[in-house]
PDB file of C-alpha atoms in Angstrom:
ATOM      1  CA  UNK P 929     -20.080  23.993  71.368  1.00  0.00           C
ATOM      2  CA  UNK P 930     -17.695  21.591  73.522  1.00  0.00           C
ATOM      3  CA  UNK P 931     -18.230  17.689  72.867  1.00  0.00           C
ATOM      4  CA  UNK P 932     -19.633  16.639  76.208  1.00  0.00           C
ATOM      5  CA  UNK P 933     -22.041  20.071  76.027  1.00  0.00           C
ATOM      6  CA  UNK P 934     -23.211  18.590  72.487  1.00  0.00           C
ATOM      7  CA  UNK P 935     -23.784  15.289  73.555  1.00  0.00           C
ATOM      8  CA  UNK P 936     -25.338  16.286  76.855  1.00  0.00           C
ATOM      9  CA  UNK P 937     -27.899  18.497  75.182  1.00  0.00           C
ATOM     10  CA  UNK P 938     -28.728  15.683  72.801  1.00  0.00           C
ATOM     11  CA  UNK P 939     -29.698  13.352  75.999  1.00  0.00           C
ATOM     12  CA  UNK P 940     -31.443  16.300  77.385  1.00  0.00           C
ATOM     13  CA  UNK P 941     -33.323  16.187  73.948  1.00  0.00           C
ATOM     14  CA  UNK P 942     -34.254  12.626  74.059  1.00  0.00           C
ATOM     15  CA  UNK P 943     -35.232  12.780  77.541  1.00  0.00           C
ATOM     16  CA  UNK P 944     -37.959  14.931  76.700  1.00  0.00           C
ATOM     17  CA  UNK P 945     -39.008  12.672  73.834  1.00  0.00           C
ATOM     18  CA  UNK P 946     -39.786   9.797  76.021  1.00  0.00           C
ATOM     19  CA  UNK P 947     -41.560  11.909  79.048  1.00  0.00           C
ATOM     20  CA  UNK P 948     -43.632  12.753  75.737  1.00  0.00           C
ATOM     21  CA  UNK P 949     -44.778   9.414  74.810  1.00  0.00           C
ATOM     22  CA  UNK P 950     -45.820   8.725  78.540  1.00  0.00           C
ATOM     23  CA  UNK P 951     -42.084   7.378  79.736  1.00  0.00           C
ATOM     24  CA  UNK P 952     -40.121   8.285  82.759  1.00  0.00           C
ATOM     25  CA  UNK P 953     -36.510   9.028  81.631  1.00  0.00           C
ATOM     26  CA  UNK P 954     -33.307  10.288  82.913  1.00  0.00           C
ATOM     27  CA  UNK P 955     -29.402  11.520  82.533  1.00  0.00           C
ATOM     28  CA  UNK P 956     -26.779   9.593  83.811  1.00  0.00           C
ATOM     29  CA  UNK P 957     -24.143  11.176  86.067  1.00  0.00           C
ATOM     30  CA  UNK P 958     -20.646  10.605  85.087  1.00  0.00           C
ATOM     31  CA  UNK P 959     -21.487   7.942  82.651  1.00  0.00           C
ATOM     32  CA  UNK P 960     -18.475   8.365  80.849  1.00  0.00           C
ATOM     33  CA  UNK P 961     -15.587   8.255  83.651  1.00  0.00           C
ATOM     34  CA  UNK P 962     -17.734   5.831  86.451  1.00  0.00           C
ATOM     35  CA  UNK P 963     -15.396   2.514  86.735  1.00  0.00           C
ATOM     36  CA  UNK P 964     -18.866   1.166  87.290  1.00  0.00           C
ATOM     37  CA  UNK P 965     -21.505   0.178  84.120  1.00  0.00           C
ATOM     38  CA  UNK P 966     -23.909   2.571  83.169  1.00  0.00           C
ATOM     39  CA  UNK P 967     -25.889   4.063  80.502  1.00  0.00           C
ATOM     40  CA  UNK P 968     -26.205   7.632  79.108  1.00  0.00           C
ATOM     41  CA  UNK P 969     -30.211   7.418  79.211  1.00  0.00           C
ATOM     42  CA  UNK P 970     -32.578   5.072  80.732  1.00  0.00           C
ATOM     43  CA  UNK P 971     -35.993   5.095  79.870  1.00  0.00           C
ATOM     44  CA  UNK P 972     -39.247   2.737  80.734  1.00  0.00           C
ATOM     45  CA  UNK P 973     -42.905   3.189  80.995  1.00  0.00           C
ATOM     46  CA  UNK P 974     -43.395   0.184  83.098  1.00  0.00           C
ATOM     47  CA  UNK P 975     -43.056  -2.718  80.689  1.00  0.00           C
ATOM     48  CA  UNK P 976     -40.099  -1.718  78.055  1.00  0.00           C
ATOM     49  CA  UNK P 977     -36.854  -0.611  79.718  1.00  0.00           C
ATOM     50  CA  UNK P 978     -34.175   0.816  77.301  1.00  0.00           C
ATOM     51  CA  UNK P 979     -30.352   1.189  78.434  1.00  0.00           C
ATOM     52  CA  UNK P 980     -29.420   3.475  75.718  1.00  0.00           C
ATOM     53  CA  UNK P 981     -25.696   5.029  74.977  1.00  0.00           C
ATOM     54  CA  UNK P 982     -25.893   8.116  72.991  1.00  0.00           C
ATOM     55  CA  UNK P 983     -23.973   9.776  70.754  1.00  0.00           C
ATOM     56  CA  UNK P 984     -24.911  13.014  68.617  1.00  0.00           C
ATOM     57  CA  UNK P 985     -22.403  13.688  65.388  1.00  0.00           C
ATOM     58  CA  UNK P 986     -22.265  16.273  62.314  1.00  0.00           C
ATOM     59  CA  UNK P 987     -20.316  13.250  60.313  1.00  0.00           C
ATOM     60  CA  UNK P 988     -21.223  10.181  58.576  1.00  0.00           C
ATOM     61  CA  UNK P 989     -20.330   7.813  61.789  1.00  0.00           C
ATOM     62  CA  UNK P 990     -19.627   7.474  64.697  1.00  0.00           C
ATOM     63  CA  UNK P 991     -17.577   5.272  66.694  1.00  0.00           C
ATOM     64  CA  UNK P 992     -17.729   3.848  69.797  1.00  0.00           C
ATOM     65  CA  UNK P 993     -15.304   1.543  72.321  1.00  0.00           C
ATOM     66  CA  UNK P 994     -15.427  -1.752  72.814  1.00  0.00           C
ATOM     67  CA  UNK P 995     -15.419  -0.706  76.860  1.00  0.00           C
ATOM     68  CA  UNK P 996     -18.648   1.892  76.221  1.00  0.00           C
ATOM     69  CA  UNK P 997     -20.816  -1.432  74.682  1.00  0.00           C
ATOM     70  CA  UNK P 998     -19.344  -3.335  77.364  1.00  0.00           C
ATOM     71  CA  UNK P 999     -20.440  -1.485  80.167  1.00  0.00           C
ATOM     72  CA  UNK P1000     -23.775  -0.736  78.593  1.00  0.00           C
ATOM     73  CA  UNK P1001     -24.758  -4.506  78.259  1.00  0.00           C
ATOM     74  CA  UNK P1002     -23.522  -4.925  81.530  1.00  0.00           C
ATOM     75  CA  UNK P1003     -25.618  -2.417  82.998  1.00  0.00           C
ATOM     76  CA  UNK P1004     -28.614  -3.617  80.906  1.00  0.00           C
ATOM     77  CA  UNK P1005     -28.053  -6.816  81.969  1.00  0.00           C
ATOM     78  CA  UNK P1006     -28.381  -6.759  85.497  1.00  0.00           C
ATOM     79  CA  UNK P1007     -30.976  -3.535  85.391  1.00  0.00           C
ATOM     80  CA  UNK P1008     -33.400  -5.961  83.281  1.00  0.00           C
ATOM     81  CA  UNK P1009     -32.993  -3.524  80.243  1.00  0.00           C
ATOM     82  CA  UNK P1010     -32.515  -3.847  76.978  1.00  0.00           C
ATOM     83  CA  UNK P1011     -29.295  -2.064  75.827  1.00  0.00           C
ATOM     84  CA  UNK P1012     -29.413   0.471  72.677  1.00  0.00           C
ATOM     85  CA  UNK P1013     -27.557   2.877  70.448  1.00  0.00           C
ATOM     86  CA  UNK P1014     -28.692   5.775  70.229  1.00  0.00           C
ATOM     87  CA  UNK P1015     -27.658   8.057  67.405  1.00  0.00           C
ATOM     88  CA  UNK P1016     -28.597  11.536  65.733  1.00  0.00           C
ATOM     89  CA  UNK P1017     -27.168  12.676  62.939  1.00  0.00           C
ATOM     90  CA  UNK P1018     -27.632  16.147  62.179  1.00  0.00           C
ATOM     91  CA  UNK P1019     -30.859  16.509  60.351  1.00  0.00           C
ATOM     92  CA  UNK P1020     -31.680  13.203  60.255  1.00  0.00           C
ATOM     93  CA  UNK P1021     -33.388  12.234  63.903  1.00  0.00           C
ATOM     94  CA  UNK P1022     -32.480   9.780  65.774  1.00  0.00           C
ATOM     95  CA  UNK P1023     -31.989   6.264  65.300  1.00  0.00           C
ATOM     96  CA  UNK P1024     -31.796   3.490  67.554  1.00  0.00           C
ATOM     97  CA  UNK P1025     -29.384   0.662  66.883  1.00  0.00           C
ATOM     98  CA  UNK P1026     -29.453  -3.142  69.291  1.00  0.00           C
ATOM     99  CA  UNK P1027     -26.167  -3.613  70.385  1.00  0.00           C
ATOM    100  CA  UNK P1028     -25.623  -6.921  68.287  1.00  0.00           C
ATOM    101  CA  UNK P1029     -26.265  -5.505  65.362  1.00  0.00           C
ATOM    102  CA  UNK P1030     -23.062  -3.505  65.175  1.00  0.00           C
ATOM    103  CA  UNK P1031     -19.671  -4.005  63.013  1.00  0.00           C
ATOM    104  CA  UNK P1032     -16.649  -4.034  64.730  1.00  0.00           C
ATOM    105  CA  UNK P1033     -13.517  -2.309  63.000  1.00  0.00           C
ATOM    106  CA  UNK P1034     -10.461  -4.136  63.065  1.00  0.00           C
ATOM    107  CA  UNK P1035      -8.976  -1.231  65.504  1.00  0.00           C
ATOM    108  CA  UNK P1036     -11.613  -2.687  68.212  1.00  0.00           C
ATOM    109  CA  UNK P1037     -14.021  -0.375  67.832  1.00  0.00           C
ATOM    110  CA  UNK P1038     -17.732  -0.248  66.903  1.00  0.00           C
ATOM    111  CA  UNK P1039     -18.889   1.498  64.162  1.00  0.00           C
ATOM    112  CA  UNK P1040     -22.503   2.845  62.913  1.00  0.00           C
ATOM    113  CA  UNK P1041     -23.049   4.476  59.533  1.00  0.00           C
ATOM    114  CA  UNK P1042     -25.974   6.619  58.285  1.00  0.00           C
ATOM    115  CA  UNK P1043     -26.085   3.669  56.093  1.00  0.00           C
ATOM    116  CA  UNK P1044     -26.233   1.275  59.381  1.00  0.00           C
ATOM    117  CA  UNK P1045     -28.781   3.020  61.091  1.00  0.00           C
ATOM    118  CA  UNK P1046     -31.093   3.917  58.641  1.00  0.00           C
ATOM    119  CA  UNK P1047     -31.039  -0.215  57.667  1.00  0.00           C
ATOM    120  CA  UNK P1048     -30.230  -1.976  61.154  1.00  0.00           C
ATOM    121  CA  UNK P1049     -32.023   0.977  63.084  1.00  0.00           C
ATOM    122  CA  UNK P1050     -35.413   2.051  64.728  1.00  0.00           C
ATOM    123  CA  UNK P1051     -36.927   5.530  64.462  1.00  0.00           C
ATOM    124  CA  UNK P1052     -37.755   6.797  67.906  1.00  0.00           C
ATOM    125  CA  UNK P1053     -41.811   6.300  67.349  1.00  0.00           C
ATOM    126  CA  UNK P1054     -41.103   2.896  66.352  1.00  0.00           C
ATOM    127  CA  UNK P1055     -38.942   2.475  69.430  1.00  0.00           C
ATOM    128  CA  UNK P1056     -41.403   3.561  71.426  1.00  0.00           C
ATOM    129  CA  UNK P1057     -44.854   1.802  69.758  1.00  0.00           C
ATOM    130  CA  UNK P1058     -47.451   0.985  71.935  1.00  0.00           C
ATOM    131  CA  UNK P1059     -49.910  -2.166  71.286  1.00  0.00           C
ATOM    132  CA  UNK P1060     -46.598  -4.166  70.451  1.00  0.00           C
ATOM    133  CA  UNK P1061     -43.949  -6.090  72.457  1.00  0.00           C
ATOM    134  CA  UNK P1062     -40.748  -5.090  71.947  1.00  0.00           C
ATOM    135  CA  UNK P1063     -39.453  -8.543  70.826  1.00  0.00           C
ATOM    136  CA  UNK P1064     -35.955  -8.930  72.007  1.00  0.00           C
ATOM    137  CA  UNK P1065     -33.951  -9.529  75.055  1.00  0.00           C
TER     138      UNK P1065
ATOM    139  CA  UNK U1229     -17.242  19.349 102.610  1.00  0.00           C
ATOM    140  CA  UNK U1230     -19.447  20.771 100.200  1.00  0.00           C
ATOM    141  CA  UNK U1231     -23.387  19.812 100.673  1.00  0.00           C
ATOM    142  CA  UNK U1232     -23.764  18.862  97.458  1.00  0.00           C
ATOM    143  CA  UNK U1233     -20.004  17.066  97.592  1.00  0.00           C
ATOM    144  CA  UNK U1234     -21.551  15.022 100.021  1.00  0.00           C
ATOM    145  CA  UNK U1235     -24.892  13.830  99.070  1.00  0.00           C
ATOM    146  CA  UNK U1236     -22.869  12.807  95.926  1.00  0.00           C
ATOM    147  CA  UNK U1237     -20.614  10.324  98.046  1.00  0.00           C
ATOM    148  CA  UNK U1238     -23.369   9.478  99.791  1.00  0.00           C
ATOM    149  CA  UNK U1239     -25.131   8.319  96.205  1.00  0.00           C
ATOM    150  CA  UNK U1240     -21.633   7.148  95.205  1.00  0.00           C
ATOM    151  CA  UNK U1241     -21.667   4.711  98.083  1.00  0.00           C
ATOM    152  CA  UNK U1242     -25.251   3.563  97.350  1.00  0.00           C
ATOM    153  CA  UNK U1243     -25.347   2.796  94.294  1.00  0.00           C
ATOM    154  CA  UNK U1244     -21.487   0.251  95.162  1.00  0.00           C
ATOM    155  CA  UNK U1245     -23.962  -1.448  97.566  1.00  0.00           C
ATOM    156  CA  UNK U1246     -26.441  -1.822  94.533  1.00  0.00           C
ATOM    157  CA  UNK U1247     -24.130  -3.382  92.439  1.00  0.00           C
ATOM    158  CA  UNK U1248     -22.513  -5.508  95.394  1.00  0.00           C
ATOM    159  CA  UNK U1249     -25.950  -7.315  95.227  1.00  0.00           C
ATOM    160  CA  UNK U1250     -26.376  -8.025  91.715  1.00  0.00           C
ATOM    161  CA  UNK U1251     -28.615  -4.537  91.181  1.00  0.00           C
ATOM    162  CA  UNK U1252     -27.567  -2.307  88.262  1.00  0.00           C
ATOM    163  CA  UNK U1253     -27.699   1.266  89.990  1.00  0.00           C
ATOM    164  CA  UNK U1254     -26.827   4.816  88.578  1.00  0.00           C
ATOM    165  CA  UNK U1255     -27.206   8.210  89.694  1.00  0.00           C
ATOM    166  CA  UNK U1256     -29.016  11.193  87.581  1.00  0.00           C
ATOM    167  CA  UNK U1257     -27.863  14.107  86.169  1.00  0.00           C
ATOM    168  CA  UNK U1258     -29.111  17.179  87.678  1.00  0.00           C
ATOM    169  CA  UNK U1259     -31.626  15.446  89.655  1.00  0.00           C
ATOM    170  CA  UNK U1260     -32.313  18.582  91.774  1.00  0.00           C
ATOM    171  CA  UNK U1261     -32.097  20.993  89.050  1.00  0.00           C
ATOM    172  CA  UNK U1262     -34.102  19.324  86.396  1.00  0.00           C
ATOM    173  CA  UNK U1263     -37.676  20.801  85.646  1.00  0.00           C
ATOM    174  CA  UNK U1264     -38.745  17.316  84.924  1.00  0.00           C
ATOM    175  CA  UNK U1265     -39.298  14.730  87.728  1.00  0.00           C
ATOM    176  CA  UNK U1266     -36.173  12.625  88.448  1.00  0.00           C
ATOM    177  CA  UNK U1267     -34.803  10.312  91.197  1.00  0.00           C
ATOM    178  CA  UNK U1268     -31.260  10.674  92.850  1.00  0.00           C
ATOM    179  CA  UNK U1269     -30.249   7.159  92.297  1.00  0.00           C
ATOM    180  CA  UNK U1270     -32.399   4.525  90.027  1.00  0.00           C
ATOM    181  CA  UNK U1271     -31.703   0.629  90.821  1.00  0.00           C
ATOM    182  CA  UNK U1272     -33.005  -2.799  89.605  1.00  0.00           C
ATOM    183  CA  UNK U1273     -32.101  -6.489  89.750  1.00  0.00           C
ATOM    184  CA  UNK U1274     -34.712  -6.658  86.570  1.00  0.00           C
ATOM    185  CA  UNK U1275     -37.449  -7.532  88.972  1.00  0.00           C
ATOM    186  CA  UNK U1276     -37.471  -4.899  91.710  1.00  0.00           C
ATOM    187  CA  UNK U1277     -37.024  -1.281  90.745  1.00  0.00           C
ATOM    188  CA  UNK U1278     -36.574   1.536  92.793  1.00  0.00           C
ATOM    189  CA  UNK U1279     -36.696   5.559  92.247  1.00  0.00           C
ATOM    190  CA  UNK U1280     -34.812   7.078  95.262  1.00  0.00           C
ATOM    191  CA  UNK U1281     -34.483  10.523  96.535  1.00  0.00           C
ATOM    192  CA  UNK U1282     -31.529   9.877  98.719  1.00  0.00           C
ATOM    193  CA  UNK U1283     -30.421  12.145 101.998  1.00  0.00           C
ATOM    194  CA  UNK U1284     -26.983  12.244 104.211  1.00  0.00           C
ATOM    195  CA  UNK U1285     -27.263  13.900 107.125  1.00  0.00           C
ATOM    196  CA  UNK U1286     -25.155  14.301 110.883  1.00  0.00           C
ATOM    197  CA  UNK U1287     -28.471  15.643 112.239  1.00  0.00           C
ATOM    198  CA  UNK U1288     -31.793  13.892 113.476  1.00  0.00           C
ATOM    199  CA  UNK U1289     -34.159  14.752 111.019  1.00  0.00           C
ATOM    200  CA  UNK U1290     -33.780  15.822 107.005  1.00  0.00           C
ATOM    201  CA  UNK U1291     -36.844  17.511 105.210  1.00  0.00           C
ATOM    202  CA  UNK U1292     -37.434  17.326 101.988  1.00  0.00           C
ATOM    203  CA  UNK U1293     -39.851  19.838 100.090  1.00  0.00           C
ATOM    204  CA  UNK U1294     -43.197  18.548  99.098  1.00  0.00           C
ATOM    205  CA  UNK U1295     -41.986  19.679  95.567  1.00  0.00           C
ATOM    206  CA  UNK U1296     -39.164  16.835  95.397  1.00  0.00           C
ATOM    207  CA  UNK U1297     -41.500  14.001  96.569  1.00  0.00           C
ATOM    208  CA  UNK U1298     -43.903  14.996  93.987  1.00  0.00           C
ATOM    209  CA  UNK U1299     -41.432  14.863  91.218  1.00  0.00           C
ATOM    210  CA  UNK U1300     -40.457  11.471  92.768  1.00  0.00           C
ATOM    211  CA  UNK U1301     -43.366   9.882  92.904  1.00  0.00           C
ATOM    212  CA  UNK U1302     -44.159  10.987  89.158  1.00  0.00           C
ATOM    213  CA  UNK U1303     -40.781   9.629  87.841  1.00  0.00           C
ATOM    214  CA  UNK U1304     -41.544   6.326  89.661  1.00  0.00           C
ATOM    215  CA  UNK U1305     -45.204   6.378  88.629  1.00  0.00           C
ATOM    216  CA  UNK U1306     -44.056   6.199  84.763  1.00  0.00           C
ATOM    217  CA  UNK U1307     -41.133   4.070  85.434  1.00  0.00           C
ATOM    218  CA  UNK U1308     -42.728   1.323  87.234  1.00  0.00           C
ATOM    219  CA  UNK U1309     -40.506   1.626  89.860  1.00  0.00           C
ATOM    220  CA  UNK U1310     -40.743   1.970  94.056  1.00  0.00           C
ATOM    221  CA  UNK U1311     -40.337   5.418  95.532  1.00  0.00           C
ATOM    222  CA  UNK U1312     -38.195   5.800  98.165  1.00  0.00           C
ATOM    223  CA  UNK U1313     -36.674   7.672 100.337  1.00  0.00           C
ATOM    224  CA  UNK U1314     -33.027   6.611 101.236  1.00  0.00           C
ATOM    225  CA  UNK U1315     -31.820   8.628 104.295  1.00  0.00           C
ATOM    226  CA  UNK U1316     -28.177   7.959 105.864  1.00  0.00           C
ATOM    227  CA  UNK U1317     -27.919   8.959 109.226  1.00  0.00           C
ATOM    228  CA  UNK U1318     -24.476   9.146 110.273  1.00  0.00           C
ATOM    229  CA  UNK U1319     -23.223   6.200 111.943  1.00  0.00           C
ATOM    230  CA  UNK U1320     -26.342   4.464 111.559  1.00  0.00           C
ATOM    231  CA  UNK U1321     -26.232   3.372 108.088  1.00  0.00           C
ATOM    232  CA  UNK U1322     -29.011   3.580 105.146  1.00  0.00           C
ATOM    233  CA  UNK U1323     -33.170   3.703 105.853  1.00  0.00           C
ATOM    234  CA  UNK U1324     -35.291   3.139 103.081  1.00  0.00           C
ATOM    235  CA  UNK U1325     -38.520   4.695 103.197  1.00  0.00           C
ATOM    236  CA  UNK U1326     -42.037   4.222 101.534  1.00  0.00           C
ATOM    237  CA  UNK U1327     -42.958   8.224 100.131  1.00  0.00           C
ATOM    238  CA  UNK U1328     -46.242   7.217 101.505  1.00  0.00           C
ATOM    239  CA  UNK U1329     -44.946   6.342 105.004  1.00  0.00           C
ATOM    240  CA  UNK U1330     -43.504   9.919 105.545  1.00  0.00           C
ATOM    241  CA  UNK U1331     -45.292  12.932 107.716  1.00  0.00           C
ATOM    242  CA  UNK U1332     -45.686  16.403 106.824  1.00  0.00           C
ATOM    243  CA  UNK U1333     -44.856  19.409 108.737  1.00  0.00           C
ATOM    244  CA  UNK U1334     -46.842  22.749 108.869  1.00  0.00           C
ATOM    245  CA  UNK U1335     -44.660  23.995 106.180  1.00  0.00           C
ATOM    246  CA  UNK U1336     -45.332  21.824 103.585  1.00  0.00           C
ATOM    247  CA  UNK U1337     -42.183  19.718 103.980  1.00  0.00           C
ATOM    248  CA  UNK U1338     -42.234  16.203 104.493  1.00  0.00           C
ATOM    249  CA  UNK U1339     -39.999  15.360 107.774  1.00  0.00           C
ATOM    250  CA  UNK U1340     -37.848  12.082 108.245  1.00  0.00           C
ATOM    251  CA  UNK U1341     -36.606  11.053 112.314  1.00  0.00           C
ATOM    252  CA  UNK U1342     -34.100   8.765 112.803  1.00  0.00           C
ATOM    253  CA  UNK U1343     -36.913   7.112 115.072  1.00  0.00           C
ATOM    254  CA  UNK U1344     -39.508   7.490 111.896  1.00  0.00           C
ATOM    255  CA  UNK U1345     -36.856   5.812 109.662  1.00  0.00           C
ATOM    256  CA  UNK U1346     -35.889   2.841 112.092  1.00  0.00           C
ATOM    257  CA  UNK U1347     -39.476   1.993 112.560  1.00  0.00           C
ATOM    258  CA  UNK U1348     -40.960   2.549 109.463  1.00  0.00           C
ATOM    259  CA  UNK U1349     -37.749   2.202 107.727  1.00  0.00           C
ATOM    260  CA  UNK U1350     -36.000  -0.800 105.757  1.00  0.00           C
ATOM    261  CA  UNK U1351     -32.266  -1.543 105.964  1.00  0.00           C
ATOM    262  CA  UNK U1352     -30.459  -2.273 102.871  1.00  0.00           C
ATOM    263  CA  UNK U1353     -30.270  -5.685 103.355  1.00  0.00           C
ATOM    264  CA  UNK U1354     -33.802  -6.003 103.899  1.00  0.00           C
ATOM    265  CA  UNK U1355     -34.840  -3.959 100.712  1.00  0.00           C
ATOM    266  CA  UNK U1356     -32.911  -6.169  98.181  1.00  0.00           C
ATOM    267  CA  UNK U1357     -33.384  -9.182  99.870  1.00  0.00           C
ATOM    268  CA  UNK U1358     -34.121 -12.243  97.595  1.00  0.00           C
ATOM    269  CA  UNK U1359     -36.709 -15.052  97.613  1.00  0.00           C
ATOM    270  CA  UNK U1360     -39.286 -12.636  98.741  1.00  0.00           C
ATOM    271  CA  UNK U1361     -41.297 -10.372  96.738  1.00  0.00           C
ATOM    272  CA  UNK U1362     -41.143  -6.652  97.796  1.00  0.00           C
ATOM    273  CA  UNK U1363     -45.080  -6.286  98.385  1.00  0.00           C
ATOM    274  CA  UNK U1364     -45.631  -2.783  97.950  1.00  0.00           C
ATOM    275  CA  UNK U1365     -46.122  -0.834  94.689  1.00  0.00           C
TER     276      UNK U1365
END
């Protein structure tokens, strides 16, 4: 399957996650080429908003620009979100990953292990929790 | 051009305006195509949120289908954010429109008049407007 068809059905999959747990959620167009900040997936039910970049991989990280977390903080920023990696690794689920927890590589680039998210991250029921402020912003 | 060529520029030139006045704005994915409810183009300043369905048109009225302002209202039910309608007449700029506000026709379709939008309508400027709390929601 092509790259952006991988990573698009992995939003698509998340999407439906949070309309399950009683959120409203959608796709981003053109997330990846606007000029403009943006997000992959945004998410609330009201009172927690999540700005969330995405990435689906088959390998033991993944890697993203210094220009992707830029834009996505931006965008969370303004939008009153709060701004989150999101990443599956095949047969492992999804983890989700607050932008200052990540390592940057000396090539300018931000990297999350299996090791990384499994430690730093949040499992998508955690993420979504009721009965329990999401404590950061 | 192409209809849907042009309710994309349309959204394109939105959701500039958004972020010309501090908003963070994008535009979904396959809005219109989706089985789940969506909005064209989500916005917030991290107090005031708004789900639009957004129209373009050189004609008097535009209709949309009862089925769309369901889906609209649902997405901004579970968001938490204010569903509008965003209609841009040509030449007369951007209307902003309450779903409640609009009229159904015979056929099920929910009908938007210039004259309907520029009464019961809000110009950009007035919908983001600061120091004043948008009272409806």
């Amino acid at each position: 399957m092509a790259h952006y068809a991988k990573g698009a059905n992995a939003e698509r999959e998340l999407i439906e996650m949070f309309w399950s747990s009683g959120y409203a959620a959608m796709r981003a167009a053109g997330s990846g080429i606007s000029r403009l900040p943006s997000a992959d997936v945004i998410a609330s039910n009201g009172e927690k908003t999540f700005a969330i970049s995405c990435k689906a991989t088959k390998k033991a990280n993944v890697y993203l620009d210094a220009d992707e977390i830029k834009k996505l903080r931006r965008f969370a920023h303004n939008f009153g979100a709060i701004p989150l990696i999101g990443v599956r690794f095949n047969g492992k689920g999804w983890y989700f990953i607050e932008v200052h927890k990540l390592k940057i590589t000396k090539r300018k680039k931000f990297a999350v292990s299996k090791k990384i998210a499994q430690k730093s991250g949040k499992s998508f029921e955690k993420l979504v929790k009721r009965n329990k402020l999401y404590n950061l912003k």
